[in-house]
PDB file of C-alpha atoms in Angstrom:
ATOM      1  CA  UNK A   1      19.429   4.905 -27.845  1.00 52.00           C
ATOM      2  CA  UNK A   2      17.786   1.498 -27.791  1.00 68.00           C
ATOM      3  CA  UNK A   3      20.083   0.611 -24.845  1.00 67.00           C
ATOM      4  CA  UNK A   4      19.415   3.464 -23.076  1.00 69.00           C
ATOM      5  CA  UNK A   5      15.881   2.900 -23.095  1.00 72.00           C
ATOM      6  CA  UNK A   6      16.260  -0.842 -22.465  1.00 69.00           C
ATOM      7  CA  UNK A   7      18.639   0.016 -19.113  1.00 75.00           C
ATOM      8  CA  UNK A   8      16.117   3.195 -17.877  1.00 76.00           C
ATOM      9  CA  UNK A   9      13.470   0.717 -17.963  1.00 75.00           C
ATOM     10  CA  UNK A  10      14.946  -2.532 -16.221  1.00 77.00           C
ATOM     11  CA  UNK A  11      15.847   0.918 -13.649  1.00 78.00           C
ATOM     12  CA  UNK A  12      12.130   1.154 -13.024  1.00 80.00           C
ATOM     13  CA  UNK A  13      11.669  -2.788 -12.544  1.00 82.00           C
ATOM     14  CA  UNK A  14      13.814  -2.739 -10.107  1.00 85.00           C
ATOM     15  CA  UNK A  15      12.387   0.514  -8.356  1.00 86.00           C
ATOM     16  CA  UNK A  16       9.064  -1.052  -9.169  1.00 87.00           C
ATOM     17  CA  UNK A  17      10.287  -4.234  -6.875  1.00 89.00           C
ATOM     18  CA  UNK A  18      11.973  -2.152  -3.933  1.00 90.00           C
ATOM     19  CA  UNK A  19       8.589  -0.228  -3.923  1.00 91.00           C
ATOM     20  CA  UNK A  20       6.882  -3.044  -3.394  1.00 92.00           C
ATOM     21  CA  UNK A  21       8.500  -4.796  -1.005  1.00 93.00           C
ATOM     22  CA  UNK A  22       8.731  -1.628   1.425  1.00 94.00           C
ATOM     23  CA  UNK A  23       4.953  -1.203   0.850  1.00 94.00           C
ATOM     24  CA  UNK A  24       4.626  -4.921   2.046  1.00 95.00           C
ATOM     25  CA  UNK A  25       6.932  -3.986   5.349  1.00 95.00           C
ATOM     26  CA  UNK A  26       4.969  -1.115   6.200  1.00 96.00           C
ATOM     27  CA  UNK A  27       1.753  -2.904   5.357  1.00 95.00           C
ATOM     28  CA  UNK A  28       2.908  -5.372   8.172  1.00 96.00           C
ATOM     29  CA  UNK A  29       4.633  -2.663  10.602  1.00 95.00           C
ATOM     30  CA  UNK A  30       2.291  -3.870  13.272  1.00 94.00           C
ATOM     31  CA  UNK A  31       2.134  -7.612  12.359  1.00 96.00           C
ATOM     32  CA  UNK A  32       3.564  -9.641  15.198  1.00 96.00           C
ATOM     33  CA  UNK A  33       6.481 -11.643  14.740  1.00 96.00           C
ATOM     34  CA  UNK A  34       6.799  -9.967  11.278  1.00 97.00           C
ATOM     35  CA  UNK A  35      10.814 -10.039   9.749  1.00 96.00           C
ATOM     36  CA  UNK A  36      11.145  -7.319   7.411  1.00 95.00           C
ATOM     37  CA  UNK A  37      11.807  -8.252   4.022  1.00 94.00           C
ATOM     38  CA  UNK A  38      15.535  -7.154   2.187  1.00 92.00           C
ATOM     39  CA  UNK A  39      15.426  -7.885  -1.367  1.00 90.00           C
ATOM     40  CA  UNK A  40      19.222  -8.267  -3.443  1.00 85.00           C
ATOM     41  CA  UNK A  41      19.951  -7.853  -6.822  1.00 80.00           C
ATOM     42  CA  UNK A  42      22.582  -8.650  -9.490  1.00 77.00           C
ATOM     43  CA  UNK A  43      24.273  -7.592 -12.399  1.00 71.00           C
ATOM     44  CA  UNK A  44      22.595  -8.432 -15.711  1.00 67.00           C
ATOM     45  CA  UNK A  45      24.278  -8.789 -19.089  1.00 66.00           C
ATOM     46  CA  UNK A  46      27.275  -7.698 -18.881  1.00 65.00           C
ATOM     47  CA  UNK A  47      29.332  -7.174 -21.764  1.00 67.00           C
ATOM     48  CA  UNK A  48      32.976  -6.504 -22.228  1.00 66.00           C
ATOM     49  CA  UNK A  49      34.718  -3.574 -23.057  1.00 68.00           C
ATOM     50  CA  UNK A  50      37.839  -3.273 -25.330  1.00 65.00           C
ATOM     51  CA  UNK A  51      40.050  -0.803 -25.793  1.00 67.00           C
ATOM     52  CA  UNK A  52      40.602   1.369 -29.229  1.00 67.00           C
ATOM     53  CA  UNK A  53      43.695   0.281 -29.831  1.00 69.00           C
ATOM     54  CA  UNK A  54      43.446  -3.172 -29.057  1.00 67.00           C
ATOM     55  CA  UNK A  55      40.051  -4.992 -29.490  1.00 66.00           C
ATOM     56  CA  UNK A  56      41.217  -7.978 -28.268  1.00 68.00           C
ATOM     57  CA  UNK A  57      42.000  -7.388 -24.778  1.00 68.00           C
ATOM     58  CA  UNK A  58      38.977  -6.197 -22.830  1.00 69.00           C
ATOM     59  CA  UNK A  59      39.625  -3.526 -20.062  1.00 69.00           C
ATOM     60  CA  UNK A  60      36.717  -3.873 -18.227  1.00 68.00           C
ATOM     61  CA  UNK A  61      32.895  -5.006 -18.178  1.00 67.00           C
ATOM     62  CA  UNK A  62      29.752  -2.601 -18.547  1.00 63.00           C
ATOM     63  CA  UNK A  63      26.831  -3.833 -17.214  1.00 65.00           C
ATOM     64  CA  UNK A  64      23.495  -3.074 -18.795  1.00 65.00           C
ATOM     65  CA  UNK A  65      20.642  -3.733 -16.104  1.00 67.00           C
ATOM     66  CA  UNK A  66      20.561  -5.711 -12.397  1.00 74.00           C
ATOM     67  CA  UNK A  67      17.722  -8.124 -11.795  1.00 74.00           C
ATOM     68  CA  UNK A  68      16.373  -9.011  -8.205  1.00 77.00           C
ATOM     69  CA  UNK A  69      18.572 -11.634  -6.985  1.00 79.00           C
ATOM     70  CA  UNK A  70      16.726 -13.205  -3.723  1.00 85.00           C
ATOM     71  CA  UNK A  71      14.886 -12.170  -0.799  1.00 88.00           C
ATOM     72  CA  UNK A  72      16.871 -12.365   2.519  1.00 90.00           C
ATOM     73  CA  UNK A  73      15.099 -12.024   5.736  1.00 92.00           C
ATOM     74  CA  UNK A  74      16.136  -9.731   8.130  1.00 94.00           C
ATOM     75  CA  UNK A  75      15.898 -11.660  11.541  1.00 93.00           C
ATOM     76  CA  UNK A  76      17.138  -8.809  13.829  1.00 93.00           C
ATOM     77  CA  UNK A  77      14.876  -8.874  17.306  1.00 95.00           C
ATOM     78  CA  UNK A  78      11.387  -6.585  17.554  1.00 95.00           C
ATOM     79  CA  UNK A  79      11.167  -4.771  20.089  1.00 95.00           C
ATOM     80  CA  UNK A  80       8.722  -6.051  23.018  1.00 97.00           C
ATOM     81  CA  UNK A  81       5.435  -5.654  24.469  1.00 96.00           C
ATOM     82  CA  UNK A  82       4.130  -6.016  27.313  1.00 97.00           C
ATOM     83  CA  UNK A  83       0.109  -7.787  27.130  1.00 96.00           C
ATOM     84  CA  UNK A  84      -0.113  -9.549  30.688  1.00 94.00           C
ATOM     85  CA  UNK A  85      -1.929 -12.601  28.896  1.00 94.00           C
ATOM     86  CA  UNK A  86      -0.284 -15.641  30.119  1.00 94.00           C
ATOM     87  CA  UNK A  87      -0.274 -17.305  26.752  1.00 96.00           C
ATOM     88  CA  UNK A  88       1.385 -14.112  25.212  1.00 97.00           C
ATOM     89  CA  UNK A  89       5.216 -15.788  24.338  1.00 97.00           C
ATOM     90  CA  UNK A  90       8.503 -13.795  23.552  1.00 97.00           C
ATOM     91  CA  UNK A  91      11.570 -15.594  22.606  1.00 97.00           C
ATOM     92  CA  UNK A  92      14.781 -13.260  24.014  1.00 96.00           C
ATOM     93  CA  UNK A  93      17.760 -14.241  21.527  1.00 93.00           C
ATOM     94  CA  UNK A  94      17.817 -16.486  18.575  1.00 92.00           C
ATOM     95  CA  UNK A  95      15.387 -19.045  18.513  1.00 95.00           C
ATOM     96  CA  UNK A  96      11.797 -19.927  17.057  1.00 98.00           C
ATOM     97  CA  UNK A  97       8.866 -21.358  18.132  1.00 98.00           C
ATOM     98  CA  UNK A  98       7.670 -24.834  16.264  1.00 97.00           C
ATOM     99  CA  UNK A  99       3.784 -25.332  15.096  1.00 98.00           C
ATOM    100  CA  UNK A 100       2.901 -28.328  13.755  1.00 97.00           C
ATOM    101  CA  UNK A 101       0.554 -27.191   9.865  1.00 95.00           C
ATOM    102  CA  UNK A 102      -0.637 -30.696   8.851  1.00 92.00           C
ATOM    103  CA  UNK A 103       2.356 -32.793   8.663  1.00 91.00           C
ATOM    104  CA  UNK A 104       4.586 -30.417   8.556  1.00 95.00           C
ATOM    105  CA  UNK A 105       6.535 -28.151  10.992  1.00 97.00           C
ATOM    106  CA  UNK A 106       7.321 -24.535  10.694  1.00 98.00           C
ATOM    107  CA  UNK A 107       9.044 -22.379  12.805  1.00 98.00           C
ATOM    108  CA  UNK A 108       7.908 -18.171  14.183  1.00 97.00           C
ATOM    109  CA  UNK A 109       8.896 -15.568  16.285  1.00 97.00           C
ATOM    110  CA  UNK A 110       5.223 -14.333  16.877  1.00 97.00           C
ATOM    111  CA  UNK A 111       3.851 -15.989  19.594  1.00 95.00           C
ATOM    112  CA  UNK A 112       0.363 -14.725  20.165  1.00 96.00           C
ATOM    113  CA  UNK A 113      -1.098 -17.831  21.009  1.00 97.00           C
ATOM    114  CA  UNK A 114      -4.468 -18.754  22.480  1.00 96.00           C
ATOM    115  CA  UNK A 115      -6.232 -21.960  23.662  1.00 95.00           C
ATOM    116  CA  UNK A 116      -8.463 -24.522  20.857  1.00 95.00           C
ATOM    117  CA  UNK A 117     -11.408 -26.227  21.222  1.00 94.00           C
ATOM    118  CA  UNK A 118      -9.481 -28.970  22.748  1.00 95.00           C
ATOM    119  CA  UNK A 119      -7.317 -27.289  24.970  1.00 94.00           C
ATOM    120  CA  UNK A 120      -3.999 -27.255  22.774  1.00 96.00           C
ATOM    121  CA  UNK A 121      -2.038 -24.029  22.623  1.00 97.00           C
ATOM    122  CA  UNK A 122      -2.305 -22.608  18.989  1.00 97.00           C
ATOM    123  CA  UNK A 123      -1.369 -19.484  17.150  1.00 96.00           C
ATOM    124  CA  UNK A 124      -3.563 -17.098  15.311  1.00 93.00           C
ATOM    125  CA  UNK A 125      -3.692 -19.548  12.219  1.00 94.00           C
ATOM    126  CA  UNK A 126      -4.537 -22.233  14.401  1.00 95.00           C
ATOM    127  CA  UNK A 127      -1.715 -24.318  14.330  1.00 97.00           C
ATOM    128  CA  UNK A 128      -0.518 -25.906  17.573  1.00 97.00           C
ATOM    129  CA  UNK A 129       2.584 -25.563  19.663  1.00 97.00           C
ATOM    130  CA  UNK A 130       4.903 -28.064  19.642  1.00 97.00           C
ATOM    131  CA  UNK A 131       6.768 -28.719  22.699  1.00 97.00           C
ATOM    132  CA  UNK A 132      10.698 -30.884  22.704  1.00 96.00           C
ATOM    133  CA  UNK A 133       9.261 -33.882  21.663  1.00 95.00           C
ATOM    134  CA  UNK A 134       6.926 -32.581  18.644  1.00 95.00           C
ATOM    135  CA  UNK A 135       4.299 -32.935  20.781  1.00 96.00           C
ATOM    136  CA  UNK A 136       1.262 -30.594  20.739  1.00 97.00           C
ATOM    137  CA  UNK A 137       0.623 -28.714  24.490  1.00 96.00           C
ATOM    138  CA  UNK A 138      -2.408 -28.631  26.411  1.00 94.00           C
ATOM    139  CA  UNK A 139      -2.390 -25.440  29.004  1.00 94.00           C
ATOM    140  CA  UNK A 140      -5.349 -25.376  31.523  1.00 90.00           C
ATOM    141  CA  UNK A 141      -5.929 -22.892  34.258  1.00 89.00           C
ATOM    142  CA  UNK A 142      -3.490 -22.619  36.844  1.00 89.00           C
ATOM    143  CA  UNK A 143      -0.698 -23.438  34.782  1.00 93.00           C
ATOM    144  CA  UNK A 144       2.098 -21.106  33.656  1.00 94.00           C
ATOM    145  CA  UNK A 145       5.273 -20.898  31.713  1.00 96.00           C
ATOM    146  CA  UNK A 146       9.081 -20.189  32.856  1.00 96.00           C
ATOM    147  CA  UNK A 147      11.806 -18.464  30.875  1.00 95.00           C
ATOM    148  CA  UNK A 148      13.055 -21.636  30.136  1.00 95.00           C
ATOM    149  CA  UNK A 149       9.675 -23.049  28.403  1.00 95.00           C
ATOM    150  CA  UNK A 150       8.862 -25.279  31.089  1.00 96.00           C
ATOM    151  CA  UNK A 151       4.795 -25.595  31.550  1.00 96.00           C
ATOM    152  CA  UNK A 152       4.163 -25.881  35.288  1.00 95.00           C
ATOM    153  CA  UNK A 153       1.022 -26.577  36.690  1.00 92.00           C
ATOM    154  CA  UNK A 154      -0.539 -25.584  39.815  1.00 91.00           C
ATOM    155  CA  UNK A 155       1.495 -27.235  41.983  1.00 90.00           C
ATOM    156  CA  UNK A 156       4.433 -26.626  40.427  1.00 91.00           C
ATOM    157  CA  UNK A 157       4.949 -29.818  38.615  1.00 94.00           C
ATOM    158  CA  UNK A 158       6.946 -29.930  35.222  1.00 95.00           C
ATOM    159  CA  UNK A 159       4.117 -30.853  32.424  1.00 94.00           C
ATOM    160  CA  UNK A 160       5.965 -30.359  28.853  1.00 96.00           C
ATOM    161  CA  UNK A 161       8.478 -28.132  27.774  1.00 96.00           C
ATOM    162  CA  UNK A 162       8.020 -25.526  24.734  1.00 97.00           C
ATOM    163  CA  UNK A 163      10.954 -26.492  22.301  1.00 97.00           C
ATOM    164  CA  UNK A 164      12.134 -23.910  20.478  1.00 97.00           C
ATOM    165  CA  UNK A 165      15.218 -23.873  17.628  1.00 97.00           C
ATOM    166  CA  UNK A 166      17.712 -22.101  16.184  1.00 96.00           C
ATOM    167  CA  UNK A 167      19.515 -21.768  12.707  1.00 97.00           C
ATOM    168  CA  UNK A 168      23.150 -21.565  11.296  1.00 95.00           C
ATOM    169  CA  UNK A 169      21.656 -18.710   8.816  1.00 94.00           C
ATOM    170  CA  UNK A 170      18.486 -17.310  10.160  1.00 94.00           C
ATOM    171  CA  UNK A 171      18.592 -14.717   7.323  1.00 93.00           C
ATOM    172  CA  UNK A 172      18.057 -17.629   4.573  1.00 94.00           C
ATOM    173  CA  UNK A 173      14.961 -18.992   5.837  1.00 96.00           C
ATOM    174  CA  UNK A 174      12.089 -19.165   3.503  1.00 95.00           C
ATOM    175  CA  UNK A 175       9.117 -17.363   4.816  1.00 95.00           C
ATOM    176  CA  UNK A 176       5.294 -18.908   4.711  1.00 95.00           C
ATOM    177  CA  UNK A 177       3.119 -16.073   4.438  1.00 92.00           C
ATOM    178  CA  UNK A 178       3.898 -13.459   6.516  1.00 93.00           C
ATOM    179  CA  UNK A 179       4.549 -14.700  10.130  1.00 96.00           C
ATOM    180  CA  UNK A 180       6.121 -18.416   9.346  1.00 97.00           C
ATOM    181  CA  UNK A 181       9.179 -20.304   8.150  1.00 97.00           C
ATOM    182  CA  UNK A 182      10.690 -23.213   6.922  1.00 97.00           C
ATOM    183  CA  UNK A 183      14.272 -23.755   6.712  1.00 96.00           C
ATOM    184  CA  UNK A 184      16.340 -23.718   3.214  1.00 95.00           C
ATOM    185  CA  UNK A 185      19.569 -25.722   2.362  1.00 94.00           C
ATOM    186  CA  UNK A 186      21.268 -21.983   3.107  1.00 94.00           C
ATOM    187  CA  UNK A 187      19.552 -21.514   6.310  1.00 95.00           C
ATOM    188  CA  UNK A 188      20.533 -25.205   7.488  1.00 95.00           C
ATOM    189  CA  UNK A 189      18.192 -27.893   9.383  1.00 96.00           C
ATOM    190  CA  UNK A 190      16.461 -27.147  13.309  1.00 96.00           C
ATOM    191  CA  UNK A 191      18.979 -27.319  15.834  1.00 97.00           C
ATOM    192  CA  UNK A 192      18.052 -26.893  19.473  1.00 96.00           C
ATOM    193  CA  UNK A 193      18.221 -23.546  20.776  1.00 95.00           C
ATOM    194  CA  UNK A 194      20.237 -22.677  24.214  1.00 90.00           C
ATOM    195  CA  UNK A 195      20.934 -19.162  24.924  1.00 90.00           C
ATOM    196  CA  UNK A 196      17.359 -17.842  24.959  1.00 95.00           C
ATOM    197  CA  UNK A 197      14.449 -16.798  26.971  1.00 96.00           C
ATOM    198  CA  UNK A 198      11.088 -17.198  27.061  1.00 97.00           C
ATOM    199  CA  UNK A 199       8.773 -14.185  28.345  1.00 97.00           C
ATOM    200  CA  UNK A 200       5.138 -14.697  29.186  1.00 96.00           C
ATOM    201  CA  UNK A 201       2.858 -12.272  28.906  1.00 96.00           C
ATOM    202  CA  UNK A 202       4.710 -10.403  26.628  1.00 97.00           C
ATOM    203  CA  UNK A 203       4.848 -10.283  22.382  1.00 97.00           C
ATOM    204  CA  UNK A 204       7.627  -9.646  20.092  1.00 97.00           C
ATOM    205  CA  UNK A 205       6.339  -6.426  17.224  1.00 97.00           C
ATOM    206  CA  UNK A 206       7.753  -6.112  14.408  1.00 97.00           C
ATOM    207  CA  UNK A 207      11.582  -5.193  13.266  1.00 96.00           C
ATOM    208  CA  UNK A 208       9.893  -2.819  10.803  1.00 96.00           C
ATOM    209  CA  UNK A 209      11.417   1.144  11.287  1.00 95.00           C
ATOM    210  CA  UNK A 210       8.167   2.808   9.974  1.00 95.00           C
ATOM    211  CA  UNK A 211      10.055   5.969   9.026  1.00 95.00           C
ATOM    212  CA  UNK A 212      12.973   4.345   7.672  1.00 94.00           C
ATOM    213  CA  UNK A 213      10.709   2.771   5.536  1.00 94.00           C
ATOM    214  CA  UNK A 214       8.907   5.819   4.400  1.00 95.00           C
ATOM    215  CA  UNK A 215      11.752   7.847   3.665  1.00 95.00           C
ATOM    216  CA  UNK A 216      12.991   4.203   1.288  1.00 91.00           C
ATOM    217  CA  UNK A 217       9.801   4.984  -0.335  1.00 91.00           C
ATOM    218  CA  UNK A 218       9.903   8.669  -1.036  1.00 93.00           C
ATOM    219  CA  UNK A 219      13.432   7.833  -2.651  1.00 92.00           C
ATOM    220  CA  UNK A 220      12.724   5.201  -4.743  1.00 89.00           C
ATOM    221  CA  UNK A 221       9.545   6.864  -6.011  1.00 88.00           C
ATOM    222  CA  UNK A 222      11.607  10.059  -6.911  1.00 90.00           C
ATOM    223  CA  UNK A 223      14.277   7.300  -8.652  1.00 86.00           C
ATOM    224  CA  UNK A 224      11.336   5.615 -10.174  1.00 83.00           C
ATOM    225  CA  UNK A 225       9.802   9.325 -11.863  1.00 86.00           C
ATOM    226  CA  UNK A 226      13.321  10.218 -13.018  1.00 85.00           C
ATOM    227  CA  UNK A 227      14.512   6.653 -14.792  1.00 82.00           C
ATOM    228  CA  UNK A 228      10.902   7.360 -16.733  1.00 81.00           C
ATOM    229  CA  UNK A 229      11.560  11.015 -17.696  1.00 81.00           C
ATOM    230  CA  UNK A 230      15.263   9.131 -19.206  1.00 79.00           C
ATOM    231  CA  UNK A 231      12.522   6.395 -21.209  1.00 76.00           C
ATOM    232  CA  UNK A 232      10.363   9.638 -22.286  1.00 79.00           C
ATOM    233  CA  UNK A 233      13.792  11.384 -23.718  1.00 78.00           C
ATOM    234  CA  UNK A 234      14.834   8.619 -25.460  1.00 74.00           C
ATOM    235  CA  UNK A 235      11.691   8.134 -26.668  1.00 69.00           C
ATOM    236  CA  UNK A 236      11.401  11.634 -28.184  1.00 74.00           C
ATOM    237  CA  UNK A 237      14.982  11.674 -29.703  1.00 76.00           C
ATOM    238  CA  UNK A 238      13.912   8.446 -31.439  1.00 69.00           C
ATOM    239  CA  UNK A 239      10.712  10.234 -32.966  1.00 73.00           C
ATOM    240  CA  UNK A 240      13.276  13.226 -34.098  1.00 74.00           C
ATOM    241  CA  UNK A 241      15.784  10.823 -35.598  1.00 71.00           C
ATOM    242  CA  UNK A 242      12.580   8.983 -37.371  1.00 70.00           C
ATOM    243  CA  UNK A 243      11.357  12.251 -38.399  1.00 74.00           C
ATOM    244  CA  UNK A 244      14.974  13.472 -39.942  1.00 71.00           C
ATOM    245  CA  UNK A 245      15.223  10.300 -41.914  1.00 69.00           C
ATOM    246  CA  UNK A 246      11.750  10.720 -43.349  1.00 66.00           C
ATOM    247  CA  UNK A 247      12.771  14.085 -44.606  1.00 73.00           C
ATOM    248  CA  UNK A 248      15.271  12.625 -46.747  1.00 64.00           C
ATOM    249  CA  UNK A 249      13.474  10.678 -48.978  1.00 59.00           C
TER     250      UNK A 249
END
C-alpha cells in the first residue's frame, strides 16, 4: 500500500508539472516570438521482476514513478502578422535574430524592434540588433530593410546587413526568459543561416494552439483529481488495517 501511495503521488508531480507548463504557454499565447514549451519525462526506479519459479532470472522491469526529464523547445514557425511598422521583422524558415545583452549574444524569433535613444535598433528588452559582423545597427528615416536583411538607405545604398543564424538542433536551445536563447552543447554553436527571409512590417505570434492547450489542461486536471482520490484510498485502507491491528491487542 505504501507503494501505491508513493507511485499515485509522484502521478500528481508530474500532472502538477504538465499543468504548469501549459499554464505558462497559454499565459504567453500572445507573446511574440514565444516557442511553446514540451516538457519529457523518464522512468524512475525501476526494479526487476522475477519469476515464481525462478528468482534468479528477472522477466521484466516494473517501474515505480517517471520524473521530468528536460524541457525541449518546440521551434515550429508562428503564424504571421501583418503591423506595417517598418521595424516590425519576421524571419521565414529557420533562423534567429542576434542581440547583443552585455557581453553576451542571444539569439530570437520575435522581432518587434524599435529605435533607442541613440538610434540603434533594439528589441522590447532593449537589447540591440546585431548585424553580420556583431555590429549593433543604426536605422534612420528613409531607410528600409530587404528579405535578405540588407539595410538600404534612401538612395538605395547597402548600409549593414541583419545577420541572422541557424542551429543543428533548434529544439535543444536553452531559453532566457521567455522570448530569448542561447545555444546548448545539444543544440550546437551559431552557424549562418541561408534559406530564409526576412519580412518587414510584419511579426511572427506565437506557436501556441490556445485550444489545444486548454483541452491538455482539462485532461491533466481530471488525471491530477483521480491519482489523489488513489492517495485518499490508500490512505483510508491504511487507517482500516491500523484500526484491525489495534483490535487485537
Amino acid at each position: 500500500m505504501v507503494r501505491g501511495i508513493y507511485t499515485a503521488a509522484m502521478g500528481m508531480l508530474v500532472d502538477w508539472f504538465k499543468l504548469d507548463s501549459t499554464a505558462n504557454n497559454l499565459a504567453n499565447v500572445d507573446t511574440v516570438g514565444y516557442k511553446k514549451d514540451v516538457p519529457t519525462f523518464s522512468a524512475h526506479d525501476e526494479r526487476h521482476i522475477y519469476s515464481s519459479q525462478n528468482k534468479r532470472v528477472p522477466i521484466g522491469t516494473l517501474t515505480y514513478s517517471v520524473v521530468v526529464d528536460r524541457v525541449y523547445l518546440d521551434a515550429t514557425e508562428g503564424s504571421l502578422q501583418y503591423t506595417g511598422n517598418p521595424l516590425d521583422l519576421a524571419i521565414v524558415g529557420n533562423g534567429y535574430f542576434s542581440v547583443q545583452r552585455n557581453d553576451e549574444v542571444l539569439y530570437t524569433r520575435a522581432g518587434s524592434f524599435k529605435l533607442d535613444a541613440e538610434g540603434f535598433i533594439v528589441n522590447a528588452d532593449g537589447f540591440r540588433l546585431l548585424d553580420v559582423n556583431n555590429e549593433p545597427i543604426r536605422f534612420q528615416d528613409g531607410f528600409s530593410i530587404d528579405e535578405e536583411g540588407y539595410v538600404k538607405d534612401q538612395a538605395g545604398n547597402v548600409v549593414s546587413r541583419i545577420a541572422v543564424y541557424g542551429f543543428a538542433s533548434q529544439q535543444n536551445l536553452r531559453k532566457v526568459g521567455y522570448t530569448l536563447f542561447s545555444p546548448t552543447e545539444e543544440s550546437g554553436p551559431a552557424v549562418a543561416a541561408e534559406d530564409f527571409r526576412i519580412l518587414s512590417g510584419h511579426v511572427e505570434l506565437s506557436n501556441v494552439n490556445a485550444v489545444a492547450e486548454l483541452v491538455k489542461m482539462v485532461e491533466l486536471q481530471r488525471h491530477f483529481e483521480i491519482t489523489q482520490k488513489v492517495v485518499l484510498a490508500e490512505d483510508e485502507m491504511f487507517a482500516k488495517l491500523f484500526s484491525q491491528l489495534a483490535t487485537l491487542r
